[in-house]
Every structure is written in structure tokens, then in C-alpha cells.
Amino acid sequence: QKEVEQDPGPLSVPEGAIVSLNCTYSNSAFQYFMWYRQYSRKGPELLMYTYSSGNKEDGRFTAQVDKSSKYISLFIRDSQPSDSATYLCATSSYAGNNRKLIWGLGTSLAVNP
Amino acid sequence: GAVVSQHPSWVICKSGTSVKIECRSLDFQATTMFWYRQFPKQSLMLMATSNEGSKATYEQGVEKDKFLINHASLTLSTLTVTSAHPEDSSFYICSASAGRQPQHFGDGTRLSIL
């Protein structure tokens, strides 16, 4: 079993839809959770960074962490064609230097106009 | 804030050439920089972690003599692919972080070895 599981998709939705992206993880020591967006041939861009369980909102994006079920989610409201990208979840067990990120495979999202 | 610049964005060179890739944190001091490799439709594979002024820590299976990493200052790290061969062709991405902050990534370097 991989430490972080993420459905690679592809996921295709119409413009304006609410998108739900999810990851599960196996190690209860993971405490820091990130969502990155990666456009084709570009580096990942940090979207959300959360610690412990709960919700965090930033504009159209909401990150949700449920540590009891080891489940993390990213919701995108009013999705736009410019949201079409690969979304990567990542986690780590501590926030200090030399921390290694454990990555999901990434979910490919296409938002159709 | 937290801008990371990577250069060059694309390089094509002949087999046997050494190629240097630069990674700079433009608006913060990066205590730690990371180098990744990414194959098409796959996630990022960590190659090495480097702290300013220290030797890099390489992941298992990554040849340190093949992939030379220098982190001479808090804003600059370089990756040199020595005597590159076609199998080294890939997308190389750096990231930088400061203290407890998350990693911020450069835009990657597409390396093609002929």
C-alpha cells in the first residue's frame, strides 16, 4: 500500500461545477498537508497548506483534513477552464528542515467551457 | 512572495556534455533546497536535499557523482548533470523552503540529451 493514495483521473467537469479532489494516507504521523497545482511543463504551485484536522478556505478553494479517517480533500467552487491542471496532494510528518514530502500521483482535471 | 526561479527552462545538448541547472529563491532565504525529477504523467521523485553550506543528502538510487549539487548561498543551489546521456533526459524541478514553511517550486528544466 502506498503511503498516499490519489486517483489519477482524468476528471472532466463543466465550467462552474464544484470539483472534489481527494487523497488518503496511511501514516498517522503525517501532520502537514499540502495541495499543489501543476500545469503542463511547469513546476507545482502551492495552493493550500494545512496542519491538523479542519477546513481552510482561500477564495474558490477549500482544503479539508480529517485525521481520524486519514482523508484529505480539495474543493474548487465555480470551476474555470483555467483550473485545468494536475492537482497533487502532499504530506509530511514534521515541518522542520530536511522534511521529505510524500506525494500522491496527482489527479488530472479538465474543466470544459 | 516565495518566488523560486529556475534556469534554464529548456536545454538540449549532446551526449557526454555536462549541464548545470540553477535554482534561486528570489524573495526569501532558503535554508533548504530540494531537487526532483519528474517523468511524464508521474509524480515528483525526490533526488536530493541540500542545506546551505552542507553536502547534499541523496535519495537511495541517485548517483551523487552523476548529479552534483552545490548550495553555496541561501538563495542559490545548482544541479550539474555530469556526462549526460539520453537516459538522463527528463524534467528536473527544484524547490526551496525556509524554516517551517512549505516548499515552493521553480518552473522546472526540460533536459533533452541527444
PDB file of C-alpha atoms in Angstrom:
ATOM      1  CA  GLN A   1       0.000   0.000   0.000  1.00  0.00           C
ATOM      2  CA  LYS A   2       1.330   3.416  -0.959  1.00  0.00           C
ATOM      3  CA  GLU A   3       1.666   5.958   1.812  1.00  0.00           C
ATOM      4  CA  VAL A   4      -0.517   8.422  -0.086  1.00  0.00           C
ATOM      5  CA  GLU A   5      -3.220   7.282  -2.481  1.00  0.00           C
ATOM      6  CA  GLN A   6      -4.719   9.595  -5.082  1.00  0.00           C
ATOM      7  CA  ASP A   7      -6.952   8.724  -8.007  1.00  0.00           C
ATOM      8  CA  PRO A   8      -5.127   9.928 -11.144  1.00  0.00           C
ATOM      9  CA  GLY A   9      -8.388  10.522 -13.019  1.00  0.00           C
ATOM     10  CA  PRO A  10      -8.738  12.075 -15.509  1.00  0.00           C
ATOM     11  CA  LEU A  11     -11.616  14.092 -14.136  1.00  0.00           C
ATOM     12  CA  SER A  12     -13.680  16.134 -16.569  1.00  0.00           C
ATOM     13  CA  VAL A  13     -16.286  18.675 -15.426  1.00  0.00           C
ATOM     14  CA  PRO A  14     -18.272  21.513 -16.990  1.00  0.00           C
ATOM     15  CA  GLU A  15     -17.355  25.098 -16.223  1.00  0.00           C
ATOM     16  CA  GLY A  16     -18.956  26.301 -12.995  1.00  0.00           C
ATOM     17  CA  ALA A  17     -19.072  22.863 -11.383  1.00  0.00           C
ATOM     18  CA  ILE A  18     -17.843  22.129  -7.878  1.00  0.00           C
ATOM     19  CA  VAL A  19     -14.802  19.884  -8.036  1.00  0.00           C
ATOM     20  CA  SER A  20     -13.827  17.496  -5.268  1.00  0.00           C
ATOM     21  CA  LEU A  21     -10.297  16.080  -5.218  1.00  0.00           C
ATOM     22  CA  ASN A  22      -9.259  13.568  -2.595  1.00  0.00           C
ATOM     23  CA  CYS A  23      -6.324  11.694  -1.122  1.00  0.00           C
ATOM     24  CA  THR A  24      -5.992   9.096   1.583  1.00  0.00           C
ATOM     25  CA  TYR A  25      -2.889   8.397   3.602  1.00  0.00           C
ATOM     26  CA  SER A  26      -1.775   5.558   5.818  1.00  0.00           C
ATOM     27  CA  ASN A  27       0.696   7.042   8.311  1.00  0.00           C
ATOM     28  CA  SER A  28      -0.906   8.669  11.337  1.00  0.00           C
ATOM     29  CA  ALA A  29       2.339  10.595  11.933  1.00  0.00           C
ATOM     30  CA  PHE A  30       1.594  12.862   8.968  1.00  0.00           C
ATOM     31  CA  GLN A  31       0.625  16.271  10.273  1.00  0.00           C
ATOM     32  CA  TYR A  32       1.184  18.734   7.435  1.00  0.00           C
ATOM     33  CA  PHE A  33      -0.894  18.599   4.290  1.00  0.00           C
ATOM     34  CA  MET A  34      -0.489  20.459   1.030  1.00  0.00           C
ATOM     35  CA  TRP A  35      -2.214  20.781  -2.282  1.00  0.00           C
ATOM     36  CA  TYR A  36      -0.229  21.817  -5.320  1.00  0.00           C
ATOM     37  CA  ARG A  37      -1.452  22.635  -8.816  1.00  0.00           C
ATOM     38  CA  GLN A  38       0.774  21.780 -11.759  1.00  0.00           C
ATOM     39  CA  TYR A  39       0.200  22.999 -15.278  1.00  0.00           C
ATOM     40  CA  SER A  40       1.774  21.090 -18.146  1.00  0.00           C
ATOM     41  CA  ARG A  41       5.539  21.625 -18.346  1.00  0.00           C
ATOM     42  CA  LYS A  42       5.580  23.839 -15.263  1.00  0.00           C
ATOM     43  CA  GLY A  43       6.600  23.339 -11.650  1.00  0.00           C
ATOM     44  CA  PRO A  44       3.987  22.726  -8.941  1.00  0.00           C
ATOM     45  CA  GLU A  45       2.338  25.797  -7.439  1.00  0.00           C
ATOM     46  CA  LEU A  46       1.327  25.738  -3.783  1.00  0.00           C
ATOM     47  CA  LEU A  47      -2.435  26.165  -3.376  1.00  0.00           C
ATOM     48  CA  MET A  48      -3.144  25.205   0.232  1.00  0.00           C
ATOM     49  CA  TYR A  49      -1.083  24.331   3.306  1.00  0.00           C
ATOM     50  CA  THR A  50      -2.808  22.974   6.389  1.00  0.00           C
ATOM     51  CA  TYR A  51      -1.875  21.490   9.716  1.00  0.00           C
ATOM     52  CA  SER A  52      -4.108  19.080  11.656  1.00  0.00           C
ATOM     53  CA  SER A  53      -7.788  18.440  11.055  1.00  0.00           C
ATOM     54  CA  GLY A  54     -10.257  21.028   9.875  1.00  0.00           C
ATOM     55  CA  ASN A  55     -11.050  23.281   6.952  1.00  0.00           C
ATOM     56  CA  LYS A  56      -9.097  26.073   5.336  1.00  0.00           C
ATOM     57  CA  GLU A  57     -10.565  28.363   2.728  1.00  0.00           C
ATOM     58  CA  ASP A  58      -8.843  30.601   0.185  1.00  0.00           C
ATOM     59  CA  GLY A  59     -11.039  32.151  -2.443  1.00  0.00           C
ATOM     60  CA  ARG A  60     -12.641  29.401  -4.514  1.00  0.00           C
ATOM     61  CA  PHE A  61     -10.503  26.728  -2.870  1.00  0.00           C
ATOM     62  CA  THR A  62     -11.241  24.844   0.354  1.00  0.00           C
ATOM     63  CA  ALA A  63      -8.908  22.271   1.854  1.00  0.00           C
ATOM     64  CA  GLN A  64     -10.275  19.767   4.325  1.00  0.00           C
ATOM     65  CA  VAL A  65      -8.351  17.382   6.553  1.00  0.00           C
ATOM     66  CA  ASP A  66      -9.910  14.536   8.521  1.00  0.00           C
ATOM     67  CA  LYS A  67      -7.134  12.909  10.503  1.00  0.00           C
ATOM     68  CA  SER A  68      -9.454  10.373  12.099  1.00  0.00           C
ATOM     69  CA  SER A  69     -10.108   8.801   8.700  1.00  0.00           C
ATOM     70  CA  LYS A  70      -6.783   9.875   7.152  1.00  0.00           C
ATOM     71  CA  TYR A  71      -8.584  11.649   4.367  1.00  0.00           C
ATOM     72  CA  ILE A  72      -7.759  14.986   2.742  1.00  0.00           C
ATOM     73  CA  SER A  73      -9.810  16.897   0.206  1.00  0.00           C
ATOM     74  CA  LEU A  74      -9.608  19.942  -2.005  1.00  0.00           C
ATOM     75  CA  PHE A  75     -12.800  21.568  -3.201  1.00  0.00           C
ATOM     76  CA  ILE A  76     -12.892  24.023  -6.076  1.00  0.00           C
ATOM     77  CA  ARG A  77     -16.026  26.141  -6.384  1.00  0.00           C
ATOM     78  CA  ASP A  78     -17.184  27.745  -9.619  1.00  0.00           C
ATOM     79  CA  SER A  79     -14.505  25.893 -11.571  1.00  0.00           C
ATOM     80  CA  GLN A  80     -12.975  27.665 -14.547  1.00  0.00           C
ATOM     81  CA  PRO A  81     -11.193  26.364 -17.658  1.00  0.00           C
ATOM     82  CA  SER A  82      -8.018  27.897 -16.217  1.00  0.00           C
ATOM     83  CA  ASP A  83      -8.295  25.393 -13.350  1.00  0.00           C
ATOM     84  CA  SER A  84      -7.497  22.608 -15.823  1.00  0.00           C
ATOM     85  CA  ALA A  85      -4.271  21.129 -14.477  1.00  0.00           C
ATOM     86  CA  THR A  86      -2.917  18.270 -12.419  1.00  0.00           C
ATOM     87  CA  TYR A  87      -3.557  18.551  -8.678  1.00  0.00           C
ATOM     88  CA  LEU A  88      -1.065  16.922  -6.356  1.00  0.00           C
ATOM     89  CA  CYS A  89      -1.588  16.244  -2.681  1.00  0.00           C
ATOM     90  CA  ALA A  90       1.459  16.001  -0.432  1.00  0.00           C
ATOM     91  CA  THR A  91       2.055  15.384   3.235  1.00  0.00           C
ATOM     92  CA  SER A  92       4.875  15.258   5.742  1.00  0.00           C
ATOM     93  CA  SER A  93       5.304  14.239   9.338  1.00  0.00           C
ATOM     94  CA  TYR A  94       7.027  17.408  10.535  1.00  0.00           C
ATOM     95  CA  ALA A  95       7.735  20.910   9.362  1.00  0.00           C
ATOM     96  CA  GLY A  96      11.435  21.261  10.050  1.00  0.00           C
ATOM     97  CA  ASN A  97      14.277  21.400   7.576  1.00  0.00           C
ATOM     98  CA  ASN A  98      15.029  18.303   5.514  1.00  0.00           C
ATOM     99  CA  ARG A  99      11.422  17.195   5.769  1.00  0.00           C
ATOM    100  CA  LYS A 100      10.543  14.877   2.935  1.00  0.00           C
ATOM    101  CA  LEU A 101       7.207  15.288   1.212  1.00  0.00           C
ATOM    102  CA  ILE A 102       5.189  12.193   0.433  1.00  0.00           C
ATOM    103  CA  TRP A 103       3.286  12.744  -2.788  1.00  0.00           C
ATOM    104  CA  GLY A 104       0.114  11.453  -4.314  1.00  0.00           C
ATOM    105  CA  LEU A 105       0.193  10.549  -8.008  1.00  0.00           C
ATOM    106  CA  GLY A 106      -1.800  13.646  -8.952  1.00  0.00           C
ATOM    107  CA  THR A 107      -5.303  13.985 -10.390  1.00  0.00           C
ATOM    108  CA  SER A 108      -5.670  15.374 -13.890  1.00  0.00           C
ATOM    109  CA  LEU A 109      -8.593  17.825 -14.061  1.00  0.00           C
ATOM    110  CA  ALA A 110     -10.186  19.225 -17.199  1.00  0.00           C
ATOM    111  CA  VAL A 111     -12.782  21.996 -16.879  1.00  0.00           C
ATOM    112  CA  ASN A 112     -14.729  22.304 -20.090  1.00  0.00           C
ATOM    113  CA  PRO A 113     -16.165  25.678 -21.198  1.00  0.00           C
TER     114      PRO A 113
ATOM    115  CA  GLY B   1       6.061  36.223  -2.119  1.00  0.00           C
ATOM    116  CA  ALA B   2       8.041  32.951  -2.096  1.00  0.00           C
ATOM    117  CA  VAL B   3       9.223  33.068  -5.691  1.00  0.00           C
ATOM    118  CA  VAL B   4      11.644  30.440  -6.926  1.00  0.00           C
ATOM    119  CA  SER B   5      13.368  30.925 -10.259  1.00  0.00           C
ATOM    120  CA  GLN B   6      14.909  28.053 -12.193  1.00  0.00           C
ATOM    121  CA  HIS B   7      17.169  28.416 -15.206  1.00  0.00           C
ATOM    122  CA  PRO B   8      17.378  27.317 -17.955  1.00  0.00           C
ATOM    123  CA  SER B   9      13.817  26.254 -18.680  1.00  0.00           C
ATOM    124  CA  TRP B  10      14.855  24.016 -21.566  1.00  0.00           C
ATOM    125  CA  VAL B  11      18.195  22.670 -22.671  1.00  0.00           C
ATOM    126  CA  ILE B  12      19.172  20.350 -25.499  1.00  0.00           C
ATOM    127  CA  CYS B  13      22.705  19.032 -25.648  1.00  0.00           C
ATOM    128  CA  LYS B  14      24.829  16.235 -26.978  1.00  0.00           C
ATOM    129  CA  SER B  15      25.547  13.048 -25.103  1.00  0.00           C
ATOM    130  CA  GLY B  16      28.600  13.364 -22.868  1.00  0.00           C
ATOM    131  CA  THR B  17      28.034  17.026 -22.087  1.00  0.00           C
ATOM    132  CA  SER B  18      27.684  18.304 -18.536  1.00  0.00           C
ATOM    133  CA  VAL B  19      24.682  20.523 -17.860  1.00  0.00           C
ATOM    134  CA  LYS B  20      24.208  22.951 -14.976  1.00  0.00           C
ATOM    135  CA  ILE B  21      20.775  23.981 -13.719  1.00  0.00           C
ATOM    136  CA  GLU B  22      20.347  26.925 -11.351  1.00  0.00           C
ATOM    137  CA  CYS B  23      17.675  27.383  -8.709  1.00  0.00           C
ATOM    138  CA  ARG B  24      17.248  30.732  -6.967  1.00  0.00           C
ATOM    139  CA  SER B  25      14.925  31.899  -4.236  1.00  0.00           C
ATOM    140  CA  LEU B  26      14.202  35.489  -5.249  1.00  0.00           C
ATOM    141  CA  ASP B  27      12.443  36.984  -2.244  1.00  0.00           C
ATOM    142  CA  PHE B  28      13.378  34.785   0.690  1.00  0.00           C
ATOM    143  CA  GLN B  29      16.356  32.991   2.117  1.00  0.00           C
ATOM    144  CA  ALA B  30      16.039  29.278   1.539  1.00  0.00           C
ATOM    145  CA  THR B  31      17.606  27.224   4.282  1.00  0.00           C
ATOM    146  CA  THR B  32      16.800  24.055   2.381  1.00  0.00           C
ATOM    147  CA  MET B  33      16.533  23.318  -1.314  1.00  0.00           C
ATOM    148  CA  PHE B  34      15.283  20.156  -2.924  1.00  0.00           C
ATOM    149  CA  TRP B  35      15.851  18.667  -6.356  1.00  0.00           C
ATOM    150  CA  TYR B  36      13.260  16.490  -8.045  1.00  0.00           C
ATOM    151  CA  ARG B  37      12.938  14.573 -11.241  1.00  0.00           C
ATOM    152  CA  GLN B  38       9.590  14.021 -12.933  1.00  0.00           C
ATOM    153  CA  PHE B  39       8.755  11.590 -15.718  1.00  0.00           C
ATOM    154  CA  PRO B  40       5.704  12.132 -17.962  1.00  0.00           C
ATOM    155  CA  LYS B  41       2.392  11.597 -16.177  1.00  0.00           C
ATOM    156  CA  GLN B  42       4.155  10.666 -12.949  1.00  0.00           C
ATOM    157  CA  SER B  43       4.574  12.368  -9.634  1.00  0.00           C
ATOM    158  CA  LEU B  44       7.737  14.036  -8.422  1.00  0.00           C
ATOM    159  CA  MET B  45      10.671  11.878  -7.406  1.00  0.00           C
ATOM    160  CA  LEU B  46      12.965  13.440  -4.829  1.00  0.00           C
ATOM    161  CA  MET B  47      16.608  13.219  -5.845  1.00  0.00           C
ATOM    162  CA  ALA B  48      18.357  15.104  -3.071  1.00  0.00           C
ATOM    163  CA  THR B  49      18.010  17.603  -0.256  1.00  0.00           C
ATOM    164  CA  SER B  50      20.565  20.304   0.348  1.00  0.00           C
ATOM    165  CA  ASN B  51      21.145  22.761   3.149  1.00  0.00           C
ATOM    166  CA  GLU B  52      23.193  25.884   2.626  1.00  0.00           C
ATOM    167  CA  GLY B  53      26.876  25.225   3.229  1.00  0.00           C
ATOM    168  CA  SER B  54      26.443  21.477   3.691  1.00  0.00           C
ATOM    169  CA  LYS B  55      26.781  18.444   1.468  1.00  0.00           C
ATOM    170  CA  ALA B  56      23.574  17.318  -0.155  1.00  0.00           C
ATOM    171  CA  THR B  57      21.713  14.253   1.081  1.00  0.00           C
ATOM    172  CA  TYR B  58      20.879  11.983  -1.838  1.00  0.00           C
ATOM    173  CA  GLU B  59      17.966   9.592  -2.047  1.00  0.00           C
ATOM    174  CA  GLN B  60      18.613   5.914  -2.480  1.00  0.00           C
ATOM    175  CA  GLY B  61      19.483   5.054  -6.060  1.00  0.00           C
ATOM    176  CA  VAL B  62      20.568   8.569  -7.044  1.00  0.00           C
ATOM    177  CA  GLU B  63      24.233   8.743  -8.053  1.00  0.00           C
ATOM    178  CA  LYS B  64      25.887  11.639  -6.252  1.00  0.00           C
ATOM    179  CA  ASP B  65      28.799  11.693  -8.702  1.00  0.00           C
ATOM    180  CA  LYS B  66      26.380  11.904 -11.594  1.00  0.00           C
ATOM    181  CA  PHE B  67      24.173  14.608 -10.132  1.00  0.00           C
ATOM    182  CA  LEU B  68      26.363  17.181  -8.408  1.00  0.00           C
ATOM    183  CA  ILE B  69      24.571  19.580  -6.103  1.00  0.00           C
ATOM    184  CA  ASN B  70      26.024  22.788  -4.746  1.00  0.00           C
ATOM    185  CA  HIS B  71      24.201  25.031  -2.281  1.00  0.00           C
ATOM    186  CA  ALA B  72      26.693  27.807  -1.715  1.00  0.00           C
ATOM    187  CA  SER B  73      24.318  30.505  -0.535  1.00  0.00           C
ATOM    188  CA  LEU B  74      20.873  30.918   0.989  1.00  0.00           C
ATOM    189  CA  THR B  75      19.439  31.923  -2.374  1.00  0.00           C
ATOM    190  CA  LEU B  76      21.198  29.676  -4.872  1.00  0.00           C
ATOM    191  CA  SER B  77      21.535  25.955  -5.463  1.00  0.00           C
ATOM    192  CA  THR B  78      22.842  24.298  -8.597  1.00  0.00           C
ATOM    193  CA  LEU B  79      22.429  20.823 -10.034  1.00  0.00           C
ATOM    194  CA  THR B  80      25.029  19.635 -12.515  1.00  0.00           C
ATOM    195  CA  VAL B  81      24.275  16.555 -14.565  1.00  0.00           C
ATOM    196  CA  THR B  82      27.720  15.262 -15.440  1.00  0.00           C
ATOM    197  CA  SER B  83      28.439  13.440 -18.702  1.00  0.00           C
ATOM    198  CA  ALA B  84      24.751  13.381 -19.533  1.00  0.00           C
ATOM    199  CA  HIS B  85      23.315  10.540 -21.590  1.00  0.00           C
ATOM    200  CA  PRO B  86      19.909  10.095 -23.250  1.00  0.00           C
ATOM    201  CA  GLU B  87      18.556   8.238 -20.213  1.00  0.00           C
ATOM    202  CA  ASP B  88      19.132  11.405 -18.178  1.00  0.00           C
ATOM    203  CA  SER B  89      16.577  13.250 -20.311  1.00  0.00           C
ATOM    204  CA  SER B  90      13.803  14.320 -18.001  1.00  0.00           C
ATOM    205  CA  PHE B  91      12.061  17.243 -16.302  1.00  0.00           C
ATOM    206  CA  TYR B  92      14.091  18.482 -13.342  1.00  0.00           C
ATOM    207  CA  ILE B  93      12.426  20.687 -10.735  1.00  0.00           C
ATOM    208  CA  CYS B  94      13.846  22.449  -7.711  1.00  0.00           C
ATOM    209  CA  SER B  95      12.064  23.684  -4.634  1.00  0.00           C
ATOM    210  CA  ALA B  96      13.072  25.880  -1.731  1.00  0.00           C
ATOM    211  CA  SER B  97      11.844  26.354   1.787  1.00  0.00           C
ATOM    212  CA  ALA B  98      12.660  28.440   4.829  1.00  0.00           C
ATOM    213  CA  GLY B  99      12.175  27.149   8.351  1.00  0.00           C
ATOM    214  CA  ARG B 100       8.755  25.595   8.833  1.00  0.00           C
ATOM    215  CA  GLN B 101       7.325  26.998   5.603  1.00  0.00           C
ATOM    216  CA  PRO B 102       6.174  24.684   2.810  1.00  0.00           C
ATOM    217  CA  GLN B 103       8.226  24.081  -0.286  1.00  0.00           C
ATOM    218  CA  HIS B 104       7.896  26.493  -3.205  1.00  0.00           C
ATOM    219  CA  PHE B 105       8.852  25.247  -6.627  1.00  0.00           C
ATOM    220  CA  GLY B 106      10.632  26.575  -9.664  1.00  0.00           C
ATOM    221  CA  ASP B 107       9.148  26.124 -13.122  1.00  0.00           C
ATOM    222  CA  GLY B 108      11.386  23.196 -13.975  1.00  0.00           C
ATOM    223  CA  THR B 109      14.044  22.473 -16.573  1.00  0.00           C
ATOM    224  CA  ARG B 110      13.343  20.229 -19.503  1.00  0.00           C
ATOM    225  CA  LEU B 111      16.572  18.400 -20.310  1.00  0.00           C
ATOM    226  CA  SER B 112      16.939  16.613 -23.630  1.00  0.00           C
ATOM    227  CA  ILE B 113      20.115  14.682 -24.355  1.00  0.00           C
ATOM    228  CA  LEU B 114      20.687  13.727 -27.978  1.00  0.00           C
TER     229      LEU B 114
END
